[in-house]
Coordinates of C-alpha atoms in Angstrom, one line a residue:
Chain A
X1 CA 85.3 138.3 92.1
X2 CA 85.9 136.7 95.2
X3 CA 88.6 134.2 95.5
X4 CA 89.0 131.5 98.3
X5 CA 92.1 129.9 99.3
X6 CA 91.7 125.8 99.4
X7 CA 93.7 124.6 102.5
X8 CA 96.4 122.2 102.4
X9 CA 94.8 119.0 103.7
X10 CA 97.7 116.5 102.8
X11 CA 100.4 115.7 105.6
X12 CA 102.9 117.6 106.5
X13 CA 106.0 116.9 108.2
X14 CA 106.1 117.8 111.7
X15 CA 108.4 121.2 112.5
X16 CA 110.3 120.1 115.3
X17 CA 113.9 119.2 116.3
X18 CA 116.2 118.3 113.3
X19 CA 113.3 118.1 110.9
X20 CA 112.5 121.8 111.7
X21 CA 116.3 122.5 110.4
X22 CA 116.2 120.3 107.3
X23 CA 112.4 122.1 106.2
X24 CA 113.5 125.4 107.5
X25 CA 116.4 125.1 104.4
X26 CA 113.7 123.8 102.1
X27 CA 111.6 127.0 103.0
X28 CA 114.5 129.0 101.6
X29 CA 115.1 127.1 98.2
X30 CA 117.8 125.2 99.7
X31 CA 119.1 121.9 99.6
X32 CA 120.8 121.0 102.6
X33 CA 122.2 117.8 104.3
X34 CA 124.1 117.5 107.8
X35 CA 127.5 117.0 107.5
X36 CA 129.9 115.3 110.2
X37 CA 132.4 118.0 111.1
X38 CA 134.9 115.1 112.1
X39 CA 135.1 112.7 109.5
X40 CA 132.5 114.7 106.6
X41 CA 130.0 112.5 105.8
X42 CA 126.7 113.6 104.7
X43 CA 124.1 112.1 106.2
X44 CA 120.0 111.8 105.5
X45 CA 117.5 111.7 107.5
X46 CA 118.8 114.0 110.0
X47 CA 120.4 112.2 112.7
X48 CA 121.5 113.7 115.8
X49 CA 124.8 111.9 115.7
X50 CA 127.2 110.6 112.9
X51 CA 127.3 106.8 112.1
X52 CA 130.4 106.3 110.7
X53 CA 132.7 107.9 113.4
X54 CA 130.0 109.0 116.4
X55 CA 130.9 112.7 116.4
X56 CA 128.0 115.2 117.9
X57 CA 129.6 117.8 115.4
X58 CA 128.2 118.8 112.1
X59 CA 127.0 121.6 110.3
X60 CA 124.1 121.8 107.3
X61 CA 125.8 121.5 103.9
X62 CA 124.6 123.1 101.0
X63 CA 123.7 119.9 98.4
X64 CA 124.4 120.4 94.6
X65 CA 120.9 119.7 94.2
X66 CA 121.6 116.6 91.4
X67 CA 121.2 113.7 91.4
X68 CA 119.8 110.1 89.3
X69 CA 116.7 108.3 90.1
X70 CA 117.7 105.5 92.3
X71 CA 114.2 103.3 92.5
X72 CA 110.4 105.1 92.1
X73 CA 106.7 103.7 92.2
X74 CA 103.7 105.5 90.5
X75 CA 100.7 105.6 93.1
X76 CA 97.8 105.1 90.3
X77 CA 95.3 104.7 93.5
X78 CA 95.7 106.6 96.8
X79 CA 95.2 104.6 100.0
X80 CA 95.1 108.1 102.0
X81 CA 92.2 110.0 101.4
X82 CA 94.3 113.4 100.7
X83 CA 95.9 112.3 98.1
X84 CA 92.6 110.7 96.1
X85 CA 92.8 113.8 93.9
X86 CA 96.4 113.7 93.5
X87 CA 97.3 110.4 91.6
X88 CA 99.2 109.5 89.8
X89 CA 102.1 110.4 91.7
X90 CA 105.7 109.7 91.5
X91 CA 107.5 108.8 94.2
X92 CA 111.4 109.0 93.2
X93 CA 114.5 107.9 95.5
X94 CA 116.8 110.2 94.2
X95 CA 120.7 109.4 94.9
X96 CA 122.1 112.8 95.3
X97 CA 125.9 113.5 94.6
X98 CA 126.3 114.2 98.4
X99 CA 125.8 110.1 98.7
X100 CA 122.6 110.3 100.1
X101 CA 119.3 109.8 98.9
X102 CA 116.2 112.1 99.3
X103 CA 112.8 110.9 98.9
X104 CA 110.5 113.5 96.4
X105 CA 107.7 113.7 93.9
X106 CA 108.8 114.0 90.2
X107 CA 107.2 117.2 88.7
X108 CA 107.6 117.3 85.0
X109 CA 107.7 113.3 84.3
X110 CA 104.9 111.6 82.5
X111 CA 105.1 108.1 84.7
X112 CA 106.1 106.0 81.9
X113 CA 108.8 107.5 81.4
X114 CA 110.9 107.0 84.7
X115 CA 113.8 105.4 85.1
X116 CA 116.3 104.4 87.0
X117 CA 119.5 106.4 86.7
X118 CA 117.4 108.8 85.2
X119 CA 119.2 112.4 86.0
X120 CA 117.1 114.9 88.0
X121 CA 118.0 118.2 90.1
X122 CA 115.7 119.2 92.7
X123 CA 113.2 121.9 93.4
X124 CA 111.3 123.4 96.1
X125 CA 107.2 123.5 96.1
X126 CA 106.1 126.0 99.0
X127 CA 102.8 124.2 99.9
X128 CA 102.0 125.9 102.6
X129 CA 103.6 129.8 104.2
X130 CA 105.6 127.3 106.5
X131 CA 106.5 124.0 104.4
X132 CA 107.9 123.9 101.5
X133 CA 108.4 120.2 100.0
X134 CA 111.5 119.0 98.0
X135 CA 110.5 118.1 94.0
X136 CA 112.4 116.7 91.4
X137 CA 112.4 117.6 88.0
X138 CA 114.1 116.2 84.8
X139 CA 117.8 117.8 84.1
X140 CA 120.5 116.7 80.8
Chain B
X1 CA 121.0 77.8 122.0
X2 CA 118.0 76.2 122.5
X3 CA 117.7 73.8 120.1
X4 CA 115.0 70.9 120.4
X5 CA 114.7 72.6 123.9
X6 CA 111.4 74.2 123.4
X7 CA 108.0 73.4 121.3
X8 CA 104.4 74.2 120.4
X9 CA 102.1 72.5 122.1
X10 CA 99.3 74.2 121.0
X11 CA 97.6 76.0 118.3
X12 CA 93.9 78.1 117.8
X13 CA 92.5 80.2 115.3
X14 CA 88.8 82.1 115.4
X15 CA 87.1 81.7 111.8
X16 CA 88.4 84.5 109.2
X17 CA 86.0 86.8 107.6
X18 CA 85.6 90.1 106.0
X19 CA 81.5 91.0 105.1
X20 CA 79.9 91.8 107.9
X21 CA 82.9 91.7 110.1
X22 CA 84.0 89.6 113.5
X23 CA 81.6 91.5 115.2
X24 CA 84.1 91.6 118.6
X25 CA 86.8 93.5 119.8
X26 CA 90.2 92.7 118.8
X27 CA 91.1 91.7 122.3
X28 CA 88.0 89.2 122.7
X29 CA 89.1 87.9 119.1
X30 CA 92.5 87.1 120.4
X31 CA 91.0 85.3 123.5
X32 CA 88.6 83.3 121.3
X33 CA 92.1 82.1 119.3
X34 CA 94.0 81.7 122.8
X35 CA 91.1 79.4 124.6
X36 CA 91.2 77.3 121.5
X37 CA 94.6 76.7 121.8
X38 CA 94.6 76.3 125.6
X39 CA 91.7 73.1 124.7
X40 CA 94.6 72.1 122.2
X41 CA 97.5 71.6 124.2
X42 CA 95.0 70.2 127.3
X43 CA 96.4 73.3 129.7
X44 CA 94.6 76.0 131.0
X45 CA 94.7 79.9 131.8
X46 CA 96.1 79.6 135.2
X47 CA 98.8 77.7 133.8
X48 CA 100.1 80.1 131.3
X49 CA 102.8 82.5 132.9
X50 CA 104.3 84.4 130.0
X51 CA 102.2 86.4 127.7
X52 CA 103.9 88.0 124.4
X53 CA 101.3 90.3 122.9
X54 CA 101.3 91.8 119.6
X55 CA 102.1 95.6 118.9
X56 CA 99.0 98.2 119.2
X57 CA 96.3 94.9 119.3
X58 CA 96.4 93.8 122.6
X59 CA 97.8 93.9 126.4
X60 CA 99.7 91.1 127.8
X61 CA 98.2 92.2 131.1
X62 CA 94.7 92.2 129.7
X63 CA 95.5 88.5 128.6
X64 CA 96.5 87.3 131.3
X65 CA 93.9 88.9 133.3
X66 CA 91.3 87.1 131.6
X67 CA 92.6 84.1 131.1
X68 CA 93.1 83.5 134.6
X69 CA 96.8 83.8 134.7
X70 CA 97.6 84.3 137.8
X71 CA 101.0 83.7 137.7
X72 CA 102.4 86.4 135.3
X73 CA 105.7 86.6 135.4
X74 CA 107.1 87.2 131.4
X75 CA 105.4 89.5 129.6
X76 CA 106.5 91.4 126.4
X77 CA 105.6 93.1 123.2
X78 CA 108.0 93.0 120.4
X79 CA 107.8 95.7 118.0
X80 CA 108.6 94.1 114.8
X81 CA 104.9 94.4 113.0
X82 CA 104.1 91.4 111.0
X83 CA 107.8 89.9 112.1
X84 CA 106.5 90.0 115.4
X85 CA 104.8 86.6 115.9
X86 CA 107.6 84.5 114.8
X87 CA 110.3 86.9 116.6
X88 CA 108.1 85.8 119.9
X89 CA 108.4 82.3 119.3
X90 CA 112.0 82.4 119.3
X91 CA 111.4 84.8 122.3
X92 CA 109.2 82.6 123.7
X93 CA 111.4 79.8 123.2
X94 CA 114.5 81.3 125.0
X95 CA 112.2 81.6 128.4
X96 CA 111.0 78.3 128.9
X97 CA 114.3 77.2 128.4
X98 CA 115.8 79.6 130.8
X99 CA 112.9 78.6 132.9
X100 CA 111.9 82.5 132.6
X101 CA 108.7 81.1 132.2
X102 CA 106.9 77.8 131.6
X103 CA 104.2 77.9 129.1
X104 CA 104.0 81.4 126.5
X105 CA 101.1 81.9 124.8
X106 CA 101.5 83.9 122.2
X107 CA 98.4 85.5 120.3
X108 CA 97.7 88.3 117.4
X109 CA 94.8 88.8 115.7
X110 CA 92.7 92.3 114.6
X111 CA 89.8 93.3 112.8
X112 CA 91.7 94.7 110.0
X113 CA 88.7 94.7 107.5
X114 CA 85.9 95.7 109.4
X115 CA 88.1 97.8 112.2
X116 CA 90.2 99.8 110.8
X117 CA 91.2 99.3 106.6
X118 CA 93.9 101.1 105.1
X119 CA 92.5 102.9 103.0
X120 CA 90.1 104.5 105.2
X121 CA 92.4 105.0 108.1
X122 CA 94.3 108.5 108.5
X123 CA 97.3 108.0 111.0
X124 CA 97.7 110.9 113.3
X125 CA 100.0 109.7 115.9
X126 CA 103.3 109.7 114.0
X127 CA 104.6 106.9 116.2
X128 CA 102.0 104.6 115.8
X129 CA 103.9 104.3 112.0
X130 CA 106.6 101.9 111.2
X131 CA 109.7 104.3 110.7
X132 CA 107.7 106.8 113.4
X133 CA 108.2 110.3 112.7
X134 CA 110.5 109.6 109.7
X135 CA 107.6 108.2 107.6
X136 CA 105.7 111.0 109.3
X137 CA 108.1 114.2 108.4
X138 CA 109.8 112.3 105.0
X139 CA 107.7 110.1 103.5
X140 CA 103.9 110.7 104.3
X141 CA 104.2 113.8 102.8
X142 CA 105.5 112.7 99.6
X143 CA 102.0 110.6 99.3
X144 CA 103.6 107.3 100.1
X145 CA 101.6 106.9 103.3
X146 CA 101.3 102.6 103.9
X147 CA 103.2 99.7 103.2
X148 CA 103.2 98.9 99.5
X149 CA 103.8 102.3 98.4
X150 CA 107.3 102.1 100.4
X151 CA 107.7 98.3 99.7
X152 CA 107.4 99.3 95.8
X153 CA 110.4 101.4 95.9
X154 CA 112.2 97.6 97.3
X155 CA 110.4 95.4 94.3
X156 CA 111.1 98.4 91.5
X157 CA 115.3 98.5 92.1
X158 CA 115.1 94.5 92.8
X159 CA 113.3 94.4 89.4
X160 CA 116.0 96.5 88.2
X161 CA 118.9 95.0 89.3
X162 CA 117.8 91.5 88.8
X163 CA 114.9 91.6 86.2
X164 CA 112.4 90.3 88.1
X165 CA 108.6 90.3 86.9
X166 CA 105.1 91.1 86.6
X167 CA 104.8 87.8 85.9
X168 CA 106.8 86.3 88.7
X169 CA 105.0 88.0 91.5
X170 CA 101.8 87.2 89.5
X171 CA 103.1 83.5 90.1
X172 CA 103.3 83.6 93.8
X173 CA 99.9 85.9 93.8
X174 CA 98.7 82.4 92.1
X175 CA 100.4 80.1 94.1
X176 CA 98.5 81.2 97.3
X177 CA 95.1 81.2 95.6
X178 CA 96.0 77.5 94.3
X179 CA 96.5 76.8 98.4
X180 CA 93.6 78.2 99.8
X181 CA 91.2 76.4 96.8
X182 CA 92.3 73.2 99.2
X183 CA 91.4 75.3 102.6
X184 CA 88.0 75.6 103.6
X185 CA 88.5 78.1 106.1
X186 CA 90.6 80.6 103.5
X187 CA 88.6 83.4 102.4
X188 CA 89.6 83.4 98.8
X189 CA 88.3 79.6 98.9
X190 CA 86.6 78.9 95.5
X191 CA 87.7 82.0 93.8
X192 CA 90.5 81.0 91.4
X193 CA 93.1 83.5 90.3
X194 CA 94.4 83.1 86.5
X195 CA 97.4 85.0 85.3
X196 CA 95.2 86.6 83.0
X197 CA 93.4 88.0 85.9
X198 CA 96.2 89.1 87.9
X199 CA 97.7 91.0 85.1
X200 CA 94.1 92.7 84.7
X201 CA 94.1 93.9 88.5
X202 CA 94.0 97.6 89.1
X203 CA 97.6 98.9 89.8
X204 CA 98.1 100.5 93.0
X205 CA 101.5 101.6 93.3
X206 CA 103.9 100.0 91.0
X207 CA 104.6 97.3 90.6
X208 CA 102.1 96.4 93.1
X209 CA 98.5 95.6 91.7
X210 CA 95.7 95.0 93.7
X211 CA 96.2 91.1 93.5
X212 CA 99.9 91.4 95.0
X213 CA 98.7 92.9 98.6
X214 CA 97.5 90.7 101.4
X215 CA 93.7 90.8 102.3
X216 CA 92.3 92.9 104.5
X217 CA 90.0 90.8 107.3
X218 CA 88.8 90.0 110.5
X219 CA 90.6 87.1 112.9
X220 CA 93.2 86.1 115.2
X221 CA 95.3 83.3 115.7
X222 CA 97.2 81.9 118.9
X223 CA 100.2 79.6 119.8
X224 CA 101.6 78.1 123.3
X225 CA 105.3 77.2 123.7
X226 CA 106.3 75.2 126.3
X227 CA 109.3 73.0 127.4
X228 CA 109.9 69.8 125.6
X229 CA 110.1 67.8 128.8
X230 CA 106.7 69.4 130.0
X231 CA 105.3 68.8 126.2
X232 CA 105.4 65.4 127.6
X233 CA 102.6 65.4 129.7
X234 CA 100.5 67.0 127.4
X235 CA 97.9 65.7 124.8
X236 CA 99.1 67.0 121.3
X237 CA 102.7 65.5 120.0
X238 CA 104.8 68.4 120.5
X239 CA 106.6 70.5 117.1
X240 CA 109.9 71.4 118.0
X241 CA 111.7 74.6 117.5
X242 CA 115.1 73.8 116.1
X243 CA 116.5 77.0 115.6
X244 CA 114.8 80.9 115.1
X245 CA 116.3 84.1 115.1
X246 CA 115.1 87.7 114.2
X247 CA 117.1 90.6 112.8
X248 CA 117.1 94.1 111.6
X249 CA 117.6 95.9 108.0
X250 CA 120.2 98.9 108.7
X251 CA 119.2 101.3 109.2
X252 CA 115.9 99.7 110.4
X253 CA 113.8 102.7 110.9
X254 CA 114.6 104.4 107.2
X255 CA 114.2 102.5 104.0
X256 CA 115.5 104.6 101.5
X257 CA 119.0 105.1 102.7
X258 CA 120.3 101.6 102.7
X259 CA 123.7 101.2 101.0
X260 CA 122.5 97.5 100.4
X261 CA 118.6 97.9 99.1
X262 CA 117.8 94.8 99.8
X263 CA 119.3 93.1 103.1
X264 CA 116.6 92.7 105.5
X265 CA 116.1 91.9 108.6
X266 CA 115.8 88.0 107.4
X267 CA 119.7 88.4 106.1
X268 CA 120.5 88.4 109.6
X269 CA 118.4 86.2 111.3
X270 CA 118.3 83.3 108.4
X271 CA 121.8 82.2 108.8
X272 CA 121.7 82.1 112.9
X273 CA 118.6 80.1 112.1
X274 CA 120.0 77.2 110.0
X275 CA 123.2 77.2 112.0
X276 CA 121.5 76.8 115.2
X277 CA 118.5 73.8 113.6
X278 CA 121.4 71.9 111.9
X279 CA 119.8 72.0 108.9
X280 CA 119.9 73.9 105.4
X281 CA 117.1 75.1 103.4
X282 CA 117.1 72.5 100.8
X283 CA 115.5 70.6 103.9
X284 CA 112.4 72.3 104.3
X285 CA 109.5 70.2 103.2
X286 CA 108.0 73.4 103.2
X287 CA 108.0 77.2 104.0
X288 CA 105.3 79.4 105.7
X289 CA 106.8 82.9 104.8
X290 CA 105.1 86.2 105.4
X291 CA 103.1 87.2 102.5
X292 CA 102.1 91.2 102.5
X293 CA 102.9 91.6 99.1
X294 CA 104.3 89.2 96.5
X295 CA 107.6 91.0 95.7
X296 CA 108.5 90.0 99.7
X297 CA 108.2 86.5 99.5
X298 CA 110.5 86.5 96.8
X299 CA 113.0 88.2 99.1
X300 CA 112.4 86.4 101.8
X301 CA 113.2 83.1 99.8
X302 CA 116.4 85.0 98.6
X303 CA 117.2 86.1 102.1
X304 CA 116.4 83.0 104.1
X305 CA 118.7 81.3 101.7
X306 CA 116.3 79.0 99.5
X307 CA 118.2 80.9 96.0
X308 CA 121.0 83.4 96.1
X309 CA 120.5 87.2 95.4
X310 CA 118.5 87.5 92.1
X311 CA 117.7 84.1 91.9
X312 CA 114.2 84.4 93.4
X313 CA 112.0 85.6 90.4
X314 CA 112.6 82.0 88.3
X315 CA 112.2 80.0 91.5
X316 CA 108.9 80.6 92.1
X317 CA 108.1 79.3 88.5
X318 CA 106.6 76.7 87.1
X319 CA 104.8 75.8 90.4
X320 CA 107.3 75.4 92.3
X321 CA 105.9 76.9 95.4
X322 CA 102.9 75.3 94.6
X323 CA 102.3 71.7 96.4
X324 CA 104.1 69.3 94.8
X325 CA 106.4 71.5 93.5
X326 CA 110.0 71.8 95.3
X327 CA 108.6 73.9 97.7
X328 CA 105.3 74.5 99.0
X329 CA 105.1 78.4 100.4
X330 CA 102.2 79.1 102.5
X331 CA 99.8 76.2 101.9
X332 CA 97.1 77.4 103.7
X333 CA 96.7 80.7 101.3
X334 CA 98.6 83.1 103.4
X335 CA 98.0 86.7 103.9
X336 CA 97.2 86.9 100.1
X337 CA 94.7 84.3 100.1
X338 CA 93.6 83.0 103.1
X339 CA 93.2 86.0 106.0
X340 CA 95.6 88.6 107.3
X341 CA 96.2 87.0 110.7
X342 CA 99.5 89.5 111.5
X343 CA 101.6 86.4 110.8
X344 CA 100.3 84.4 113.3
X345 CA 98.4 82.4 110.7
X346 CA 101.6 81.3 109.4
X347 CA 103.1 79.7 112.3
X348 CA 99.7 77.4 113.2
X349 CA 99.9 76.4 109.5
X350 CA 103.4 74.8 110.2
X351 CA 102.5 73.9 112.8
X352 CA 99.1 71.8 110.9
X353 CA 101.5 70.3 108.6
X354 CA 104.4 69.0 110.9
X355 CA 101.5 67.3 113.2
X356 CA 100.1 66.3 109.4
X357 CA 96.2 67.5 110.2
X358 CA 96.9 69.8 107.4
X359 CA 93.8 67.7 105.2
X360 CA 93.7 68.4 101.8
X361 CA 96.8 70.5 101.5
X362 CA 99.2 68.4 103.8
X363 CA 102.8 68.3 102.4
X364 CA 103.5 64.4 102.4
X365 CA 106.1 63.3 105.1
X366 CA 106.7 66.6 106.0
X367 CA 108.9 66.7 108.5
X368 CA 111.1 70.1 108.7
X369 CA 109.5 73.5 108.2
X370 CA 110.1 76.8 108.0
X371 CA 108.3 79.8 109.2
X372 CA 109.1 83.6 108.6
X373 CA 107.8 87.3 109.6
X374 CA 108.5 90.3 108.0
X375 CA 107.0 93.7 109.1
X376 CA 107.7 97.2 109.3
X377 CA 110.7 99.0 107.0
X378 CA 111.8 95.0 106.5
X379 CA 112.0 93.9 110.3
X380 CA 112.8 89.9 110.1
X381 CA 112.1 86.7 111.9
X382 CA 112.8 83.1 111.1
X383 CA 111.8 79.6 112.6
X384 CA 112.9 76.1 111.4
X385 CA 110.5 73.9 113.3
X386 CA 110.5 70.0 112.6
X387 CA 107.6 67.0 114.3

């Protein structure tokens, strides 16, 4: 039996600059988030410099991976043709302990059950050899 | 400051539609709304030397070029999406009274059913996006990929936080189709919208149903600004600009990292607004505020200062946007109900109603009005104008 391989036709992020560091920690099942090396905030998106103090320095620090729901939608009808055959999503802001929040899919949640403050730790779904995508899932 | 120093002189609009489309380009749209208000405000091409254009619809340069504009000499584009017009009147405002330029025509229009739709549009130039390549690399590939899939993130914590409703965003959804039932020219004109009905629309990313999001169609709008002092000359009683300011949610390019989820761009610019017209909110006779999605003109009532914080779900109530109710919002139907003219649409309306040529929906006496924009990740603009 043959077997074909369906390509990935939904976006991906581009692998480039800081983005390319933030992914390339994904790929390996790790959470990361830059940290200033002068005053240690964490910061998310990636940012080439630090807000609070300015400072160039920083380093990627490992998250704990937890966090609660901070606001969600549920996408019942895609407005992006890739992701017709994907709904319903859920889309979850996720405050993570680091103080930041991260933007992922829920995995294991039926959609009416979400809620804010809901506790979730994060996973890693390798969509393609090169991306993999941070997930959330439900945790006690 | 340039209170009372600048006004609109004139205003045109092309008709709105959807089936079977304008059936012209997006820059000969904007010209057909631009040579209608040129006839308005008695001036012509040659005399308009400042040009603000609207983001990705149009060329200042093209504008002017065809307009017969030979004078160029203050041309921008503000990239603020939909808070873009109103952001250039202010602009607009501060260069005739500098004497950077003398009359500013400002137009935005698109063919945003028959052109390009949402839903059948892919982006592939990450910049083109609000947020650029942070949508592109954090959000996009998430599957929130246009605005009221981010904006739903805003309405879900604000319900949250403030219990805010279905039912309240189902009134202003209602409010605007009340409006356009009194505007010929509004494309949701004899089709009434019940709360039964709203309730019953499709949900597209929660809590957003179909009937919460703006329509999609084909038109364009235009206004000139011009000096009060050279207003005098001209045909039309002038509308003055008594105050207008635009500002920036922080960080304005990323929506899910605010400490404050729900200061926009309007938190900023509201105040400077009032302080600079002299006047509060509980002054407006009305208010023309930008109308994407329901949830956002509850905020922007929150943020311009009509209610405090929280407050903005039971104000819009009872009616009470509704003419005749303590204040009208968007009486020609908005972006919900009447066409998506980028915001533009919203300034000519005030601009109807302070001259009082607003027919069967004018706002009796109306004398002070405000006008807002909101685009992008929450990019604000506010003007108070007054007759």
């Amino acid at each position: 039996m043959s077997r074909q391989t369906i390509p990935y036709d939904k976006p991906l992020p581009a692998l480039e600059g800081l983005t390319a560091g933030f992914y390339a920690w994904c790929r390996q099942g790790e959470l990361r988030f830059q940290r200033c090396a002068d005053c240690g905030t964490f910061r998310h998106v990636p940012r080439e410099i630090c807000a609070q103090c300015n400072s160039f320095a920083w380093s990627w620090e490992p998250s704990t991976g937890r966090g609660t729901v901070y606001t969600w939608t549920v996408v019942e009808r895609a407005l992006h043709p890739a992701f017709v055959n994907a709904t319903p999503l859920a889309p979850v802001v996720v405050e993570m302990e680091e103080g930041v929040r991260l933007l992922g899919n829920m995995v294991d949640c039926a959609p009416h059950e979400l809620r804010i403050g809901m506790p979730v730790q994060v996973e890693f779904e390798a969509v393609t050899a090169e991306v993999s995508l941070p997930r959330f899932r439900r945790r006690d | 400051m340039f209170k009372d120093k600048a006004c609109i002189v004139g205003i045109g609009e092309t008709a709105y539609c959807r089936k079977p489309g304008s059936g012209l380009g997006e820059e000969a749209l904007q010209l057909h709304a631009a040579v209608a208000a040129l006839h308005d405000a008695g001036l012509s091409g040659s005399q308009i030397d400042g040009v603000l254009a609207f983001p990705n619809v149009g060329k200042c340069e093209a504008f002017a070029a065809s307009l017969g504009s030979e004078n160029l000499r203050f041309a921008a584009i503000i990239h603020m999406g939909g808070a873009a017009p109103v952001a250039s009147l202010r602009l607009a405002a501060m260069a005739v009274v500098s004497g950077a330029a003398n009359h500013v025509l400002i137009p935005a229009g698109w063919n945003g059913y028959s052109g390009a739709r949402v839903r059948q549009t892919v982006t592939t130039d990450k910049h083109s996006i609000p947020g650029g390549a942070i949508a592109w690399d954090y959000y996009l590939p998430q599957g929130l990929t246009v605005p009221p899939q981010w904006y739903a993130l805003m309405a879900r914590r604000h319900m949250h936080e403030y219990g805010t409703t279905h039912e309240q965003m189902g009134a202003v959804a209602i409010a605007m189709r009340r409006h356009a039932q009194l505007n010929p020219a509004a494309l949701m004109h004899g089709k009434s919208l019940t709360m039964a009905d709203y309730l019953a629309s499709p949900m597209l990313a929660d809590p957003y149903r179909v009937n919460d999001c703006c329509l999609e169609t084909d038109g364009a709008a235009a206004c000139i600004v011009t000096t009060v002092e050279r207003a005098r000359d001209l045909g039309k009683p002038p509308v003055y600009i008594m105050g207008a300011a635009a500002g920036q949610p922080y960080p304005a390019d990323e929506i899910t990292n605010r400490k404050d989820f729900h200061r926009t761009g309007l938190s900023i610019a509201a105040p400077e607004a009032f302080r600079m017209a002299g006047v509060t909110p509980a002054d407006a006779d009305f208010a023309q505020i930008y109308d994407c999605f329901t949830f956002e003109v509850i905020q922007q009532i929150e943020e311009a200062g009509f209610c405090a914080r929280g407050e903005g779900g039971p104000f819009v109530e009872n009616g009470a946007i509704e003419l005749g109710g303590r204040l009208p919002v968007n009486t020609h139907g908005g972006l919900l109900s009447e066409a998506h003219s980028l915001g533009i649409g919203h300034i000519v309306e005030a601009v109807k109603q302070l001259r009082g040529s607003a027919g069967a929906r004018q706002v009796a006496d109306a004398e002070v009005g405000v006008v807002t924009g909101w685009g992008d990740f929450g990019d604000g603009s506010i003007a108070i104008l007054r007759r």
